[in-house]
Amino acid sequence: MIQKVIKSDEEWQKQLTPEQYRVARGKGTERAFAGEYCEAHDPGLYACVCCGTELFESETKFESGTGWPSFTEPIEEDRIRLEKDYSYGMSRVEVLCNVCDAHLGHVFNDGPAPGGLRYCLNSVSLVLKRTVDSQ
């Protein structure tokens, strides 16, 4: 069972950098090709920057050429939540942390086989928990 993390906006602002808050709590996005994990290849687990919930494994990360870290699937389906997003005149599917409701990015149906999904996420919404093998 998921244990929700609920904090006030003031608490999130104290915990996060202004950019992390803008993206993760304000449903923003970072500039393409500017994020720390866009081209990262270190082994480990990608976790939510807000609550630390492990969301994606580095083995599922792939080069999409879009300018944002992309993954084929979450560690477990219940770690994320998907919601329809009609902002900016577009129809997309938003990816949120299911524990703290942080905005992570969007999912698209143009990923590699076999699943065909591309979880296109903001680096600033994530933290990489590197494994011992990485430098």
Short mmCIF file of N, CA, C and O in Angstrom, two decimals:
data_model
loop_
_atom_site.label_atom_id
_atom_site.label_comp_id
_atom_site.label_asym_id
_atom_site.label_seq_id
_atom_site.Cartn_x
_atom_site.Cartn_y
_atom_site.Cartn_z
N MET A 1 0.84 -1.19 0.00
CA MET A 1 0.00 0.00 0.00
C MET A 1 0.89 1.25 0.00
O MET A 1 1.88 1.32 0.71
N ILE A 2 0.50 2.22 -0.77
CA ILE A 2 1.26 3.46 -0.91
C ILE A 2 0.99 4.37 0.29
O ILE A 2 -0.16 4.63 0.65
N GLN A 3 2.06 4.85 0.91
CA GLN A 3 1.97 5.82 2.00
C GLN A 3 2.21 7.20 1.39
O GLN A 3 3.32 7.51 0.99
N LYS A 4 1.15 8.02 1.26
CA LYS A 4 1.24 9.33 0.63
C LYS A 4 2.10 10.28 1.46
O LYS A 4 2.08 10.24 2.69
N VAL A 5 2.85 11.13 0.78
CA VAL A 5 3.61 12.20 1.40
C VAL A 5 2.90 13.50 1.05
O VAL A 5 2.75 13.83 -0.13
N ILE A 6 2.44 14.20 2.07
CA ILE A 6 1.71 15.45 1.86
C ILE A 6 2.41 16.55 2.64
O ILE A 6 2.64 16.42 3.84
N LYS A 7 2.75 17.61 1.92
CA LYS A 7 3.39 18.77 2.54
C LYS A 7 2.75 20.04 1.99
O LYS A 7 2.19 20.03 0.89
N SER A 8 2.89 21.12 2.71
CA SER A 8 2.39 22.41 2.24
C SER A 8 3.34 22.96 1.18
O SER A 8 4.49 22.53 1.07
N ASP A 9 2.85 23.92 0.42
CA ASP A 9 3.72 24.57 -0.57
C ASP A 9 4.95 25.18 0.10
O ASP A 9 6.05 25.12 -0.45
N GLU A 10 4.76 25.75 1.27
CA GLU A 10 5.88 26.35 2.00
C GLU A 10 6.93 25.30 2.35
O GLU A 10 8.13 25.54 2.22
N GLU A 11 6.48 24.12 2.79
CA GLU A 11 7.42 23.04 3.11
C GLU A 11 8.18 22.57 1.86
O GLU A 11 9.39 22.35 1.92
N TRP A 12 7.45 22.43 0.73
CA TRP A 12 8.14 22.03 -0.51
C TRP A 12 9.15 23.08 -0.94
O TRP A 12 10.26 22.76 -1.37
N GLN A 13 8.81 24.37 -0.81
CA GLN A 13 9.73 25.43 -1.20
C GLN A 13 10.99 25.45 -0.36
O GLN A 13 12.07 25.76 -0.85
N LYS A 14 10.88 25.09 0.91
CA LYS A 14 12.05 25.01 1.79
C LYS A 14 12.94 23.82 1.43
O LYS A 14 14.15 23.88 1.55
N GLN A 15 12.32 22.73 0.99
CA GLN A 15 13.05 21.49 0.70
C GLN A 15 13.72 21.51 -0.68
O GLN A 15 14.82 20.97 -0.84
N LEU A 16 13.09 22.13 -1.66
CA LEU A 16 13.54 22.06 -3.05
C LEU A 16 14.21 23.35 -3.50
O LEU A 16 13.97 24.41 -2.94
N THR A 17 15.04 23.23 -4.54
CA THR A 17 15.58 24.44 -5.17
C THR A 17 14.44 25.12 -5.91
O THR A 17 13.41 24.50 -6.19
N PRO A 18 14.60 26.40 -6.26
CA PRO A 18 13.53 27.06 -7.03
C PRO A 18 13.17 26.33 -8.34
O PRO A 18 11.99 26.23 -8.68
N GLU A 19 14.16 25.81 -9.04
CA GLU A 19 13.89 25.10 -10.29
C GLU A 19 13.18 23.76 -10.03
O GLU A 19 12.26 23.40 -10.75
N GLN A 20 13.60 23.04 -9.02
CA GLN A 20 12.91 21.79 -8.67
C GLN A 20 11.46 22.07 -8.30
O GLN A 20 10.55 21.35 -8.73
N TYR A 21 11.24 23.11 -7.53
CA TYR A 21 9.88 23.47 -7.13
C TYR A 21 9.05 23.86 -8.35
O TYR A 21 7.91 23.42 -8.50
N ARG A 22 9.60 24.68 -9.24
CA ARG A 22 8.89 25.13 -10.43
C ARG A 22 8.42 23.97 -11.29
O ARG A 22 7.29 23.93 -11.76
N VAL A 23 9.29 22.97 -11.46
CA VAL A 23 8.97 21.84 -12.32
C VAL A 23 8.15 20.78 -11.58
O VAL A 23 7.07 20.40 -12.04
N ALA A 24 8.65 20.31 -10.45
CA ALA A 24 8.01 19.19 -9.76
C ALA A 24 6.69 19.56 -9.08
O ALA A 24 5.75 18.77 -9.08
N ARG A 25 6.60 20.72 -8.52
CA ARG A 25 5.37 21.11 -7.82
C ARG A 25 4.50 22.01 -8.70
O ARG A 25 3.29 22.06 -8.51
N GLY A 26 5.11 22.73 -9.66
CA GLY A 26 4.35 23.67 -10.49
C GLY A 26 4.05 23.16 -11.89
O GLY A 26 3.56 23.91 -12.73
N LYS A 27 4.38 21.88 -12.16
CA LYS A 27 4.12 21.25 -13.45
C LYS A 27 4.82 21.96 -14.61
O LYS A 27 4.31 22.08 -15.71
N GLY A 28 6.05 22.42 -14.33
CA GLY A 28 6.85 23.06 -15.36
C GLY A 28 7.67 22.04 -16.15
O GLY A 28 7.47 20.83 -16.03
N THR A 29 8.58 22.55 -16.95
CA THR A 29 9.50 21.68 -17.69
C THR A 29 10.86 22.37 -17.76
O THR A 29 10.94 23.60 -17.67
N GLU A 30 11.89 21.57 -17.90
CA GLU A 30 13.23 22.14 -18.06
C GLU A 30 13.52 22.25 -19.56
O GLU A 30 12.86 21.61 -20.37
N ARG A 31 14.51 23.05 -19.90
CA ARG A 31 14.89 23.19 -21.31
C ARG A 31 15.42 21.87 -21.85
O ARG A 31 16.10 21.13 -21.14
N ALA A 32 15.11 21.59 -23.09
CA ALA A 32 15.61 20.39 -23.76
C ALA A 32 17.13 20.38 -23.75
O ALA A 32 17.76 21.43 -23.94
N PHE A 33 17.72 19.23 -23.54
CA PHE A 33 19.16 18.98 -23.54
C PHE A 33 19.91 19.70 -22.43
O PHE A 33 21.14 19.74 -22.44
N ALA A 34 19.20 20.27 -21.45
CA ALA A 34 19.84 21.02 -20.38
C ALA A 34 19.90 20.23 -19.07
O ALA A 34 20.65 20.59 -18.17
N GLY A 35 19.12 19.17 -18.94
CA GLY A 35 19.02 18.44 -17.69
C GLY A 35 20.23 17.57 -17.40
O GLY A 35 20.88 17.04 -18.30
N GLU A 36 20.50 17.40 -16.13
CA GLU A 36 21.65 16.63 -15.65
C GLU A 36 21.63 15.19 -16.15
O GLU A 36 22.68 14.60 -16.40
N TYR A 37 20.46 14.59 -16.29
CA TYR A 37 20.38 13.17 -16.64
C TYR A 37 20.04 12.92 -18.10
O TYR A 37 19.85 11.76 -18.49
N CYS A 38 20.00 13.95 -18.89
CA CYS A 38 19.65 13.78 -20.30
C CYS A 38 20.55 12.75 -20.98
O CYS A 38 20.07 11.87 -21.69
N GLU A 39 21.83 12.83 -20.75
CA GLU A 39 22.78 11.91 -21.39
C GLU A 39 23.51 11.03 -20.37
O GLU A 39 24.55 10.47 -20.69
N ALA A 40 22.98 10.91 -19.18
CA ALA A 40 23.61 10.10 -18.14
C ALA A 40 23.47 8.62 -18.45
O ALA A 40 22.45 8.18 -18.97
N HIS A 41 24.52 7.87 -18.14
CA HIS A 41 24.51 6.42 -18.39
C HIS A 41 24.95 5.62 -17.17
O HIS A 41 25.23 4.43 -17.28
N ASP A 42 25.03 6.26 -16.01
CA ASP A 42 25.45 5.58 -14.79
C ASP A 42 24.38 4.60 -14.33
O ASP A 42 23.18 4.90 -14.40
N PRO A 43 24.79 3.43 -13.84
CA PRO A 43 23.81 2.48 -13.32
C PRO A 43 23.23 2.97 -12.00
O PRO A 43 23.91 3.62 -11.21
N GLY A 44 21.97 2.66 -11.80
CA GLY A 44 21.33 3.04 -10.55
C GLY A 44 19.84 3.13 -10.70
O GLY A 44 19.25 2.67 -11.69
N LEU A 45 19.22 3.75 -9.71
CA LEU A 45 17.77 3.93 -9.68
C LEU A 45 17.44 5.41 -9.69
O LEU A 45 18.05 6.19 -8.95
N TYR A 46 16.49 5.80 -10.51
CA TYR A 46 16.04 7.19 -10.56
C TYR A 46 14.85 7.33 -9.62
O TYR A 46 13.86 6.62 -9.76
N ALA A 47 14.98 8.25 -8.68
CA ALA A 47 13.97 8.45 -7.65
C ALA A 47 13.35 9.83 -7.75
O ALA A 47 13.94 10.75 -8.36
N CYS A 48 12.21 10.01 -7.14
CA CYS A 48 11.54 11.31 -7.10
C CYS A 48 12.37 12.27 -6.25
O CYS A 48 12.77 11.94 -5.13
N VAL A 49 12.61 13.47 -6.76
CA VAL A 49 13.40 14.45 -6.04
C VAL A 49 12.67 14.96 -4.79
O VAL A 49 13.29 15.39 -3.83
N CYS A 50 11.36 14.85 -4.78
CA CYS A 50 10.58 15.35 -3.66
C CYS A 50 10.51 14.38 -2.48
O CYS A 50 10.71 14.77 -1.35
N CYS A 51 10.23 13.10 -2.78
CA CYS A 51 9.99 12.16 -1.68
C CYS A 51 10.96 10.97 -1.65
O CYS A 51 10.94 10.19 -0.73
N GLY A 52 11.80 10.83 -2.68
CA GLY A 52 12.79 9.77 -2.70
C GLY A 52 12.29 8.41 -3.17
O GLY A 52 13.03 7.44 -3.18
N THR A 53 11.03 8.32 -3.58
CA THR A 53 10.50 7.06 -4.08
C THR A 53 11.24 6.64 -5.34
O THR A 53 11.37 7.43 -6.28
N GLU A 54 11.74 5.41 -5.36
CA GLU A 54 12.45 4.90 -6.54
C GLU A 54 11.44 4.61 -7.63
O GLU A 54 10.46 3.89 -7.42
N LEU A 55 11.66 5.19 -8.81
CA LEU A 55 10.67 5.16 -9.88
C LEU A 55 11.10 4.39 -11.13
O LEU A 55 10.31 3.64 -11.70
N PHE A 56 12.34 4.59 -11.58
CA PHE A 56 12.82 4.01 -12.84
C PHE A 56 14.23 3.45 -12.66
O PHE A 56 15.04 4.05 -11.96
N GLU A 57 14.50 2.33 -13.31
CA GLU A 57 15.84 1.74 -13.30
C GLU A 57 16.65 2.26 -14.48
O GLU A 57 16.09 2.47 -15.57
N SER A 58 17.95 2.42 -14.28
CA SER A 58 18.80 2.91 -15.36
C SER A 58 18.80 1.98 -16.56
O SER A 58 18.99 2.42 -17.70
N GLU A 59 18.54 0.69 -16.33
CA GLU A 59 18.50 -0.28 -17.44
C GLU A 59 17.36 -0.01 -18.41
O GLU A 59 17.38 -0.47 -19.54
N THR A 60 16.34 0.74 -17.96
CA THR A 60 15.21 1.04 -18.84
C THR A 60 15.34 2.41 -19.51
O THR A 60 14.47 2.82 -20.26
N LYS A 61 16.46 3.10 -19.24
CA LYS A 61 16.69 4.41 -19.84
C LYS A 61 17.25 4.22 -21.24
O LYS A 61 18.05 3.33 -21.49
N PHE A 62 16.82 5.06 -22.18
CA PHE A 62 17.31 4.96 -23.55
C PHE A 62 17.46 6.35 -24.16
O PHE A 62 16.90 7.32 -23.67
N GLU A 63 18.25 6.44 -25.22
CA GLU A 63 18.48 7.70 -25.92
C GLU A 63 17.33 7.94 -26.90
O GLU A 63 17.22 7.26 -27.92
N SER A 64 16.48 8.89 -26.59
CA SER A 64 15.33 9.18 -27.43
C SER A 64 15.60 10.31 -28.42
O SER A 64 14.84 10.50 -29.36
N GLY A 65 16.65 11.09 -28.14
CA GLY A 65 16.96 12.23 -29.00
C GLY A 65 16.06 13.42 -28.76
O GLY A 65 16.10 14.40 -29.51
N THR A 66 15.24 13.37 -27.73
CA THR A 66 14.28 14.44 -27.47
C THR A 66 14.83 15.56 -26.59
O THR A 66 14.25 16.63 -26.52
N GLY A 67 15.92 15.29 -25.86
CA GLY A 67 16.48 16.29 -24.96
C GLY A 67 16.10 16.11 -23.51
O GLY A 67 16.46 16.92 -22.66
N TRP A 68 15.35 15.04 -23.22
CA TRP A 68 14.99 14.73 -21.84
C TRP A 68 15.29 13.26 -21.57
O TRP A 68 15.24 12.43 -22.49
N PRO A 69 15.57 12.89 -20.32
CA PRO A 69 15.76 11.47 -20.00
C PRO A 69 14.50 10.69 -20.35
O PRO A 69 13.39 11.13 -20.03
N SER A 70 14.69 9.55 -21.01
CA SER A 70 13.55 8.74 -21.43
C SER A 70 13.71 7.31 -20.93
O SER A 70 14.81 6.75 -20.97
N PHE A 71 12.60 6.74 -20.50
CA PHE A 71 12.57 5.39 -19.95
C PHE A 71 11.45 4.60 -20.60
O PHE A 71 10.45 5.17 -21.04
N THR A 72 11.60 3.26 -20.63
CA THR A 72 10.58 2.42 -21.24
C THR A 72 9.49 1.98 -20.27
O THR A 72 8.37 1.71 -20.70
N GLU A 73 9.82 1.94 -18.96
CA GLU A 73 8.81 1.50 -17.99
C GLU A 73 9.27 1.86 -16.58
O GLU A 73 10.46 1.97 -16.30
N PRO A 74 8.31 2.04 -15.67
CA PRO A 74 8.67 2.28 -14.27
C PRO A 74 9.07 0.98 -13.59
O PRO A 74 8.82 -0.11 -14.10
N ILE A 75 9.69 1.10 -12.41
CA ILE A 75 10.06 -0.08 -11.62
C ILE A 75 8.82 -0.92 -11.34
O ILE A 75 8.83 -2.13 -11.51
N GLU A 76 7.75 -0.27 -10.89
CA GLU A 76 6.46 -0.90 -10.65
C GLU A 76 5.39 0.12 -11.05
O GLU A 76 5.55 1.31 -10.81
N GLU A 77 4.32 -0.37 -11.63
CA GLU A 77 3.26 0.52 -12.12
C GLU A 77 2.67 1.41 -11.03
O GLU A 77 2.29 2.55 -11.31
N ASP A 78 2.59 0.93 -9.79
CA ASP A 78 1.96 1.72 -8.75
C ASP A 78 2.84 2.84 -8.19
O ASP A 78 2.40 3.61 -7.34
N ARG A 79 4.05 2.97 -8.68
CA ARG A 79 4.94 4.04 -8.21
C ARG A 79 4.65 5.36 -8.91
O ARG A 79 5.06 6.42 -8.44
N ILE A 80 3.99 5.27 -10.06
CA ILE A 80 3.63 6.48 -10.80
C ILE A 80 2.12 6.51 -11.01
O ILE A 80 1.43 5.52 -10.85
N ARG A 81 1.64 7.68 -11.37
CA ARG A 81 0.23 7.87 -11.71
C ARG A 81 0.19 8.64 -13.02
O ARG A 81 1.01 9.54 -13.26
N LEU A 82 -0.75 8.29 -13.88
CA LEU A 82 -0.92 8.96 -15.16
C LEU A 82 -2.21 9.76 -15.16
O LEU A 82 -3.24 9.27 -14.68
N GLU A 83 -2.15 10.99 -15.68
CA GLU A 83 -3.34 11.84 -15.77
C GLU A 83 -3.36 12.52 -17.12
O GLU A 83 -2.31 12.89 -17.65
N LYS A 84 -4.55 12.73 -17.66
CA LYS A 84 -4.69 13.48 -18.90
C LYS A 84 -4.26 14.92 -18.65
O LYS A 84 -4.56 15.50 -17.61
N ASP A 85 -3.57 15.50 -19.63
CA ASP A 85 -3.04 16.86 -19.52
C ASP A 85 -3.39 17.60 -20.80
O ASP A 85 -2.91 17.23 -21.88
N TYR A 86 -4.22 18.63 -20.68
CA TYR A 86 -4.65 19.41 -21.84
C TYR A 86 -4.04 20.81 -21.83
O TYR A 86 -4.52 21.70 -22.52
N SER A 87 -2.97 21.00 -21.05
CA SER A 87 -2.34 22.32 -20.96
C SER A 87 -1.68 22.70 -22.29
O SER A 87 -1.31 21.84 -23.10
N TYR A 88 -1.55 23.99 -22.51
CA TYR A 88 -0.90 24.55 -23.69
C TYR A 88 -1.55 24.10 -25.00
O TYR A 88 -0.90 23.98 -26.02
N GLY A 89 -2.85 23.80 -24.96
CA GLY A 89 -3.58 23.42 -26.15
C GLY A 89 -3.22 22.06 -26.72
O GLY A 89 -3.50 21.76 -27.87
N MET A 90 -2.57 21.21 -25.92
CA MET A 90 -2.17 19.88 -26.36
C MET A 90 -2.91 18.82 -25.56
O MET A 90 -3.41 19.09 -24.47
N SER A 91 -2.95 17.61 -26.10
CA SER A 91 -3.52 16.47 -25.39
C SER A 91 -2.38 15.50 -25.12
O SER A 91 -1.84 14.89 -26.04
N ARG A 92 -1.99 15.41 -23.84
CA ARG A 92 -0.87 14.56 -23.45
C ARG A 92 -1.26 13.76 -22.22
O ARG A 92 -2.32 13.95 -21.65
N VAL A 93 -0.35 12.87 -21.80
CA VAL A 93 -0.54 12.10 -20.57
C VAL A 93 0.60 12.46 -19.63
O VAL A 93 1.77 12.20 -19.92
N GLU A 94 0.25 13.06 -18.51
CA GLU A 94 1.22 13.50 -17.51
C GLU A 94 1.63 12.33 -16.63
O GLU A 94 0.80 11.48 -16.29
N VAL A 95 2.91 12.29 -16.25
CA VAL A 95 3.44 11.29 -15.33
C VAL A 95 3.70 11.98 -14.00
O VAL A 95 4.41 12.98 -13.95
N LEU A 96 3.11 11.43 -12.93
CA LEU A 96 3.28 11.98 -11.59
C LEU A 96 3.80 10.90 -10.65
O LEU A 96 3.51 9.71 -10.85
N CYS A 97 4.52 11.31 -9.63
CA CYS A 97 4.89 10.39 -8.56
C CYS A 97 3.62 10.04 -7.81
O CYS A 97 2.85 10.94 -7.43
N ASN A 98 3.36 8.77 -7.61
CA ASN A 98 2.14 8.34 -6.94
C ASN A 98 2.20 8.51 -5.43
O ASN A 98 1.19 8.40 -4.75
N VAL A 99 3.38 8.82 -4.90
CA VAL A 99 3.54 8.99 -3.46
C VAL A 99 3.33 10.44 -3.04
O VAL A 99 2.65 10.73 -2.07
N CYS A 100 3.89 11.39 -3.82
CA CYS A 100 3.82 12.80 -3.41
C CYS A 100 3.19 13.72 -4.44
O CYS A 100 3.13 14.93 -4.23
N ASP A 101 2.76 13.16 -5.57
CA ASP A 101 2.10 13.93 -6.63
C ASP A 101 3.03 14.88 -7.38
O ASP A 101 2.57 15.80 -8.05
N ALA A 102 4.33 14.66 -7.32
CA ALA A 102 5.27 15.50 -8.06
C ALA A 102 5.11 15.28 -9.56
O ALA A 102 4.92 14.16 -10.02
N HIS A 103 5.18 16.36 -10.32
CA HIS A 103 5.17 16.28 -11.78
C HIS A 103 6.53 15.79 -12.24
O HIS A 103 7.56 16.36 -11.90
N LEU A 104 6.52 14.70 -13.01
CA LEU A 104 7.77 14.12 -13.51
C LEU A 104 7.99 14.42 -14.98
O LEU A 104 9.12 14.61 -15.42
N GLY A 105 6.93 14.42 -15.76
CA GLY A 105 7.02 14.63 -17.20
C GLY A 105 5.78 14.09 -17.88
O GLY A 105 4.67 14.19 -17.34
N HIS A 106 5.97 13.47 -19.07
CA HIS A 106 4.85 12.93 -19.84
C HIS A 106 5.24 11.59 -20.44
O HIS A 106 6.42 11.28 -20.57
N VAL A 107 4.25 10.79 -20.81
CA VAL A 107 4.49 9.51 -21.46
C VAL A 107 3.88 9.57 -22.86
O VAL A 107 2.81 10.14 -23.06
N PHE A 108 4.62 8.99 -23.82
CA PHE A 108 4.21 9.00 -25.22
C PHE A 108 4.26 7.57 -25.78
O PHE A 108 4.99 6.72 -25.27
N ASN A 109 3.51 7.35 -26.83
CA ASN A 109 3.42 6.03 -27.46
C ASN A 109 4.42 5.85 -28.60
O ASN A 109 4.12 5.16 -29.57
N ASP A 110 5.57 6.44 -28.50
CA ASP A 110 6.57 6.34 -29.59
C ASP A 110 7.90 5.76 -29.09
O ASP A 110 8.94 6.02 -29.66
N GLY A 111 7.84 4.95 -28.06
CA GLY A 111 9.04 4.33 -27.49
C GLY A 111 9.40 3.03 -28.20
O GLY A 111 8.69 2.58 -29.10
N PRO A 112 10.51 2.44 -27.80
CA PRO A 112 10.97 1.20 -28.43
C PRO A 112 10.12 -0.02 -28.05
O PRO A 112 9.40 0.01 -27.05
N ALA A 113 10.22 -1.04 -28.85
CA ALA A 113 9.55 -2.33 -28.56
C ALA A 113 10.21 -2.95 -27.34
O ALA A 113 11.36 -2.62 -27.03
N PRO A 114 9.56 -3.78 -26.58
CA PRO A 114 8.25 -4.33 -26.89
C PRO A 114 7.09 -3.46 -26.39
O PRO A 114 5.98 -3.56 -26.91
N GLY A 115 7.29 -2.62 -25.41
CA GLY A 115 6.17 -1.87 -24.82
C GLY A 115 5.72 -0.68 -25.62
O GLY A 115 4.56 -0.29 -25.57
N GLY A 116 6.64 -0.05 -26.34
CA GLY A 116 6.30 1.08 -27.18
C GLY A 116 6.07 2.39 -26.45
O GLY A 116 5.62 3.36 -27.05
N LEU A 117 6.41 2.46 -25.16
CA LEU A 117 6.20 3.69 -24.40
C LEU A 117 7.52 4.43 -24.19
O LEU A 117 8.59 3.83 -24.09
N ARG A 118 7.40 5.76 -24.13
CA ARG A 118 8.55 6.63 -23.81
C ARG A 118 8.12 7.53 -22.68
O ARG A 118 7.34 8.45 -22.86
N TYR A 119 8.64 7.25 -21.48
CA TYR A 119 8.43 8.11 -20.33
C TYR A 119 9.46 9.22 -20.42
O TYR A 119 10.65 9.00 -20.16
N CYS A 120 9.03 10.39 -20.84
CA CYS A 120 9.90 11.54 -21.09
C CYS A 120 9.85 12.42 -19.84
O CYS A 120 8.84 13.07 -19.57
N LEU A 121 10.94 12.42 -19.07
CA LEU A 121 10.93 13.02 -17.74
C LEU A 121 11.90 14.19 -17.62
O LEU A 121 12.86 14.30 -18.37
N ASN A 122 11.65 15.03 -16.66
CA ASN A 122 12.54 16.15 -16.34
C ASN A 122 13.63 15.68 -15.39
O ASN A 122 13.31 15.09 -14.35
N SER A 123 14.88 15.96 -15.71
CA SER A 123 15.99 15.62 -14.82
C SER A 123 15.80 16.24 -13.44
O SER A 123 16.10 15.61 -12.42
N VAL A 124 15.32 17.45 -13.41
CA VAL A 124 15.20 18.19 -12.15
C VAL A 124 14.15 17.56 -11.22
O VAL A 124 14.16 17.81 -10.02
N SER A 125 13.27 16.73 -11.76
CA SER A 125 12.28 16.03 -10.93
C SER A 125 12.81 14.72 -10.38
O SER A 125 12.12 14.03 -9.64
N LEU A 126 14.05 14.38 -10.76
CA LEU A 126 14.63 13.09 -10.40
C LEU A 126 15.94 13.25 -9.64
O LEU A 126 16.60 14.28 -9.74
N VAL A 127 16.33 12.20 -8.95
CA VAL A 127 17.66 12.09 -8.37
C VAL A 127 18.13 10.67 -8.66
O VAL A 127 17.37 9.72 -8.51
N LEU A 128 19.35 10.54 -9.15
CA LEU A 128 19.90 9.23 -9.47
C LEU A 128 20.61 8.68 -8.25
O LEU A 128 21.57 9.26 -7.75
N LYS A 129 20.11 7.53 -7.79
CA LYS A 129 20.77 6.80 -6.71
C LYS A 129 21.71 5.81 -7.38
O LYS A 129 21.28 4.73 -7.80
N ARG A 130 22.98 6.20 -7.52
CA ARG A 130 23.95 5.38 -8.24
C ARG A 130 24.27 4.09 -7.47
O ARG A 130 24.36 4.11 -6.26
N THR A 131 24.49 3.02 -8.23
CA THR A 131 24.90 1.78 -7.61
C THR A 131 26.38 1.84 -7.31
O THR A 131 27.11 2.69 -7.83
N VAL A 132 26.87 0.90 -6.52
CA VAL A 132 28.27 0.87 -6.09
C VAL A 132 29.21 0.77 -7.28
O VAL A 132 30.32 1.29 -7.26
N ASP A 133 28.78 0.12 -8.36
CA ASP A 133 29.62 -0.06 -9.54
C ASP A 133 29.95 1.22 -10.26
O ASP A 133 30.92 1.30 -11.00
N SER A 134 29.13 2.27 -10.10
CA SER A 134 29.34 3.50 -10.87
C SER A 134 30.43 4.36 -10.25
O SER A 134 30.77 4.23 -9.09
N GLN A 135 30.96 5.24 -11.03
CA GLN A 135 32.06 6.12 -10.63
C GLN A 135 31.55 7.28 -9.83
O GLN A 135 30.62 7.89 -10.11
#
